[in-house]
């Protein structure tokens, strides 16, 4: 049983998936993935995640156990006739870029999220990477959240820009990688893209730059965190979702939105993401022990103490 945190609830909606991933050094086929899987397991070290999503008949009890063993509340994961969402990707030699080879929405095509009544008042909400129409439907069912974060990706910027712009008007914080931020904003610097995105709605934007760290932009606030330096990166899949899960999980403990708390959240997101990339699927973030997490956080803090 993993060492989890009996914390405040964090509602997470996103994909629960099977991923088939090729990297220059290895591959994984039909392994557990999806934005909600990564985000919820990462958040479980800080909070009590409640997941809303959908799986197909091919999703077995042992897959669900990966989340349940981390104290994740999976009552909001619906099982529908058909196959689980499947994503297939191949990384380039430098691991910074990847090609999506297949996105099979499967049960997501007919999914209409229904938020269990018990989750509707949850104060911290993470809209993981998923069809923006579904993100909107989730927002319509929540009541008075304190902080709503969202993630998205090029697939939705390309295929669902209008609903995506609608969601952006209604969230507090967007997590996005640099390339996608520039694509969304049609601005070609990180600073320009962050400004344009903030004018679309979210008060805060976190722009993730892979191994070059992340930057948070807010009103009168710019904060940078480098990535943890690693000798071996096995599979970057899910790093962004893990980052968001750690970040939101930390904030859901009730800290106010101060510079100090945002800095801590950035550090925790970065630390959790560094574990994800060391293994395929969710293996890197399962069953982590507190001292290992603390040690890595210290390694990060030592790097930025001048
Ligand atoms: P990341 O590496 O953080 O961008 O997240 C990768 C995860 O996102 C994988 O586990 C995929 O299953 C999931 N994913 C990929 N494409 C989509 C999509 N179009 N909608 C929802 N989830 C997706």
Short mmCIF file of N, CA, C and O and ligand atoms in Angstrom, two decimals, residues 14-21 31-38 85-88 91 98 100 102-105 108 128-131 151-156 159 177 180 208 235-243 276 281-282, ligand 1:
data_model
loop_
_atom_site.label_atom_id
_atom_site.label_comp_id
_atom_site.label_asym_id
_atom_site.label_seq_id
_atom_site.Cartn_x
_atom_site.Cartn_y
_atom_site.Cartn_z
N UNK A 14 -10.25 13.75 -16.31
CA UNK A 14 -9.26 13.59 -17.36
C UNK A 14 -9.36 12.22 -17.98
O UNK A 14 -10.30 11.47 -17.72
N UNK A 15 -8.36 11.91 -18.80
CA UNK A 15 -8.38 10.61 -19.47
C UNK A 15 -7.78 9.54 -18.57
O UNK A 15 -6.85 9.79 -17.81
N UNK A 16 -8.39 8.38 -18.65
CA UNK A 16 -7.79 7.16 -18.08
C UNK A 16 -7.55 6.30 -19.31
O UNK A 16 -8.50 6.04 -20.07
N UNK A 17 -6.31 5.93 -19.54
CA UNK A 17 -5.96 5.44 -20.87
C UNK A 17 -5.08 4.20 -20.84
O UNK A 17 -4.47 3.88 -19.81
N UNK A 18 -4.99 3.58 -22.02
CA UNK A 18 -3.90 2.66 -22.28
C UNK A 18 -2.97 3.36 -23.26
O UNK A 18 -3.43 3.88 -24.29
N UNK A 19 -1.71 3.41 -22.92
CA UNK A 19 -0.72 4.06 -23.77
C UNK A 19 0.24 3.03 -24.36
O UNK A 19 0.67 2.10 -23.67
N UNK A 20 0.57 3.25 -25.62
CA UNK A 20 1.63 2.44 -26.24
C UNK A 20 2.71 3.43 -26.67
O UNK A 20 2.47 4.31 -27.51
N UNK A 21 3.86 3.31 -26.06
CA UNK A 21 4.90 4.35 -26.19
C UNK A 21 6.22 3.73 -26.66
O UNK A 21 6.63 2.69 -26.16
N UNK A 31 -0.03 0.19 -21.68
CA UNK A 31 0.26 0.39 -20.26
C UNK A 31 -0.68 1.46 -19.72
O UNK A 31 -1.13 2.35 -20.46
N UNK A 32 -0.94 1.42 -18.43
CA UNK A 32 -1.84 2.41 -17.83
C UNK A 32 -1.28 3.83 -18.02
O UNK A 32 -0.11 4.10 -17.77
N UNK A 33 -2.13 4.71 -18.52
CA UNK A 33 -1.75 6.11 -18.71
C UNK A 33 -2.99 6.98 -18.64
O UNK A 33 -4.00 6.58 -18.06
N UNK A 34 -2.89 8.15 -19.25
CA UNK A 34 -4.01 9.08 -19.23
C UNK A 34 -3.76 10.20 -18.24
O UNK A 34 -3.11 10.00 -17.21
N UNK A 35 -4.31 11.37 -18.57
CA UNK A 35 -4.03 12.54 -17.74
C UNK A 35 -4.52 12.36 -16.31
O UNK A 35 -3.85 12.76 -15.35
N UNK A 36 -5.69 11.74 -16.12
CA UNK A 36 -6.23 11.61 -14.77
C UNK A 36 -5.46 10.57 -13.95
O UNK A 36 -5.34 10.71 -12.72
N UNK A 37 -4.94 9.55 -14.61
CA UNK A 37 -4.19 8.52 -13.87
C UNK A 37 -2.91 9.14 -13.29
O UNK A 37 -2.62 9.00 -12.09
N UNK A 38 -2.16 9.81 -14.15
CA UNK A 38 -0.92 10.43 -13.68
C UNK A 38 -1.20 11.51 -12.62
O UNK A 38 -0.57 11.55 -11.57
N UNK A 85 -9.87 4.42 -23.89
CA UNK A 85 -9.08 5.39 -24.68
C UNK A 85 -7.65 4.84 -24.88
O UNK A 85 -7.06 4.31 -23.95
N UNK A 86 -7.15 4.96 -26.11
CA UNK A 86 -5.79 4.46 -26.39
C UNK A 86 -4.99 5.54 -27.10
O UNK A 86 -5.45 6.12 -28.08
N UNK A 87 -3.80 5.82 -26.56
CA UNK A 87 -2.91 6.80 -27.19
C UNK A 87 -1.59 6.10 -27.53
O UNK A 87 -1.08 5.30 -26.73
N UNK A 88 -1.10 6.38 -28.75
CA UNK A 88 0.17 5.78 -29.16
C UNK A 88 1.12 6.89 -29.58
O UNK A 88 0.72 7.79 -30.36
N UNK A 91 8.76 8.88 -29.30
CA UNK A 91 9.66 10.00 -28.96
C UNK A 91 10.83 10.07 -29.91
O UNK A 91 11.32 9.05 -30.39
N UNK A 98 7.85 14.51 -29.54
CA UNK A 98 7.24 13.21 -29.81
C UNK A 98 6.20 13.36 -30.90
O UNK A 98 5.69 14.46 -31.14
N UNK A 100 2.50 11.92 -32.12
CA UNK A 100 1.33 11.09 -31.78
C UNK A 100 1.02 10.23 -33.00
O UNK A 100 0.81 10.76 -34.10
N UNK A 102 -1.35 7.67 -32.84
CA UNK A 102 -2.76 7.29 -32.82
C UNK A 102 -3.45 7.85 -31.59
O UNK A 102 -2.88 7.81 -30.49
N UNK A 103 -4.62 8.39 -31.77
CA UNK A 103 -5.47 8.78 -30.63
C UNK A 103 -6.82 8.13 -30.86
O UNK A 103 -7.59 8.59 -31.70
N UNK A 104 -7.07 7.04 -30.19
CA UNK A 104 -8.36 6.33 -30.35
C UNK A 104 -9.23 6.70 -29.16
O UNK A 104 -9.03 6.21 -28.05
N UNK A 105 -10.20 7.59 -29.39
CA UNK A 105 -11.03 8.08 -28.28
C UNK A 105 -11.88 6.98 -27.66
O UNK A 105 -12.17 6.99 -26.47
N UNK A 108 -14.57 7.45 -24.96
CA UNK A 108 -14.69 8.90 -24.76
C UNK A 108 -15.66 9.54 -25.74
O UNK A 108 -16.23 10.59 -25.47
N UNK A 128 -8.06 17.91 -16.26
CA UNK A 128 -6.92 17.33 -16.97
C UNK A 128 -7.16 17.38 -18.46
O UNK A 128 -8.27 17.67 -18.94
N UNK A 129 -6.12 17.07 -19.20
CA UNK A 129 -6.18 17.09 -20.64
C UNK A 129 -7.25 16.12 -21.15
O UNK A 129 -7.15 14.91 -20.95
N UNK A 130 -8.26 16.68 -21.79
CA UNK A 130 -9.43 15.92 -22.22
C UNK A 130 -10.20 16.84 -23.17
O UNK A 130 -9.90 18.04 -23.24
N UNK A 131 -11.17 16.32 -23.89
CA UNK A 131 -11.98 17.13 -24.79
C UNK A 131 -12.53 18.36 -24.05
O UNK A 131 -13.20 18.22 -23.02
N UNK A 151 -5.51 21.75 -18.09
CA UNK A 151 -4.41 21.37 -18.96
C UNK A 151 -5.03 21.14 -20.34
O UNK A 151 -6.22 20.87 -20.45
N UNK A 152 -4.24 21.25 -21.37
CA UNK A 152 -4.72 20.90 -22.70
C UNK A 152 -3.53 20.50 -23.56
O UNK A 152 -2.40 20.45 -23.07
N UNK A 153 -3.77 20.19 -24.83
CA UNK A 153 -2.64 19.81 -25.69
C UNK A 153 -2.95 20.15 -27.15
O UNK A 153 -4.08 20.54 -27.47
N UNK A 154 -1.94 20.00 -28.00
CA UNK A 154 -2.08 20.39 -29.41
C UNK A 154 -3.29 19.73 -30.09
O UNK A 154 -3.97 20.37 -30.89
N UNK A 155 -3.58 18.48 -29.74
CA UNK A 155 -4.72 17.78 -30.35
C UNK A 155 -6.00 18.63 -30.23
O UNK A 155 -6.75 18.78 -31.19
N UNK A 156 -6.25 19.21 -29.05
CA UNK A 156 -7.48 19.97 -28.83
C UNK A 156 -7.36 21.39 -29.39
O UNK A 156 -8.36 21.97 -29.83
N UNK A 159 -8.24 20.71 -32.97
CA UNK A 159 -9.54 20.15 -33.37
C UNK A 159 -10.73 20.76 -32.62
O UNK A 159 -11.87 20.51 -33.00
N UNK A 177 2.44 23.35 -22.31
CA UNK A 177 3.87 23.39 -22.62
C UNK A 177 4.18 24.53 -23.60
O UNK A 177 3.27 25.12 -24.17
N UNK A 180 2.89 24.42 -27.28
CA UNK A 180 1.44 24.53 -27.36
C UNK A 180 0.96 25.92 -26.96
O UNK A 180 -0.01 26.44 -27.52
N UNK A 208 5.29 25.03 -19.29
CA UNK A 208 6.26 23.96 -19.00
C UNK A 208 7.23 23.84 -20.17
O UNK A 208 6.80 23.85 -21.33
N UNK A 235 10.98 7.60 -20.08
CA UNK A 235 9.76 7.89 -20.83
C UNK A 235 9.10 9.17 -20.29
O UNK A 235 8.59 9.15 -19.17
N UNK A 236 9.12 10.24 -21.06
CA UNK A 236 8.55 11.51 -20.56
C UNK A 236 7.03 11.54 -20.49
O UNK A 236 6.46 12.51 -19.99
N UNK A 237 6.35 10.52 -21.00
CA UNK A 237 4.88 10.55 -21.04
C UNK A 237 4.30 10.80 -19.64
O UNK A 237 4.69 10.14 -18.68
N UNK A 238 3.38 11.74 -19.57
CA UNK A 238 2.69 11.98 -18.31
C UNK A 238 3.39 12.98 -17.41
O UNK A 238 2.86 13.31 -16.34
N UNK A 239 4.54 13.47 -17.83
CA UNK A 239 5.27 14.42 -16.97
C UNK A 239 4.40 15.66 -16.69
O UNK A 239 4.33 16.13 -15.56
N UNK A 240 3.71 16.14 -17.73
CA UNK A 240 2.89 17.34 -17.56
C UNK A 240 1.72 17.10 -16.62
O UNK A 240 1.39 17.93 -15.77
N UNK A 241 1.09 15.95 -16.76
CA UNK A 241 -0.07 15.63 -15.90
C UNK A 241 0.38 15.42 -14.46
O UNK A 241 -0.31 15.80 -13.51
N UNK A 242 1.53 14.80 -14.31
CA UNK A 242 2.07 14.57 -12.97
C UNK A 242 2.40 15.91 -12.31
O UNK A 242 2.12 16.12 -11.13
N UNK A 243 3.00 16.79 -13.09
CA UNK A 243 3.34 18.13 -12.60
C UNK A 243 2.06 18.81 -12.09
O UNK A 243 2.02 19.33 -10.96
N UNK A 276 8.18 10.54 -12.59
CA UNK A 276 7.42 9.93 -13.71
C UNK A 276 8.32 9.56 -14.88
O UNK A 276 8.19 8.50 -15.47
N UNK A 281 4.97 4.31 -18.10
CA UNK A 281 3.63 4.34 -17.47
C UNK A 281 3.70 5.07 -16.12
O UNK A 281 4.48 6.03 -15.97
N UNK A 282 2.91 4.65 -15.15
CA UNK A 282 2.88 5.35 -13.86
C UNK A 282 3.85 4.75 -12.85
O UNK A 282 3.86 5.14 -11.68
P1 LIG B 1 1.69 14.38 -21.16
O1 LIG B 1 2.91 13.56 -21.51
O2 LIG B 1 1.74 14.98 -19.80
O3 LIG B 1 1.33 15.33 -22.25
O4 LIG B 1 0.47 13.36 -21.07
C1 LIG B 1 0.39 12.19 -21.83
C2 LIG B 1 -0.89 11.45 -21.46
O5 LIG B 1 -2.00 12.13 -22.03
C3 LIG B 1 -0.91 10.03 -21.98
O6 LIG B 1 -0.99 9.16 -20.89
C4 LIG B 1 -2.13 9.94 -22.87
O7 LIG B 1 -2.93 8.82 -22.61
C5 LIG B 1 -2.91 11.20 -22.58
N1 LIG B 1 -3.43 11.78 -23.80
C6 LIG B 1 -2.82 11.85 -25.01
N2 LIG B 1 -3.62 12.45 -25.91
C7 LIG B 1 -4.77 12.76 -25.26
C8 LIG B 1 -6.00 13.41 -25.64
N3 LIG B 1 -6.20 13.83 -26.90
N4 LIG B 1 -6.96 13.57 -24.70
C9 LIG B 1 -6.75 13.14 -23.44
N5 LIG B 1 -5.63 12.52 -23.02
C10 LIG B 1 -4.65 12.33 -23.90
#
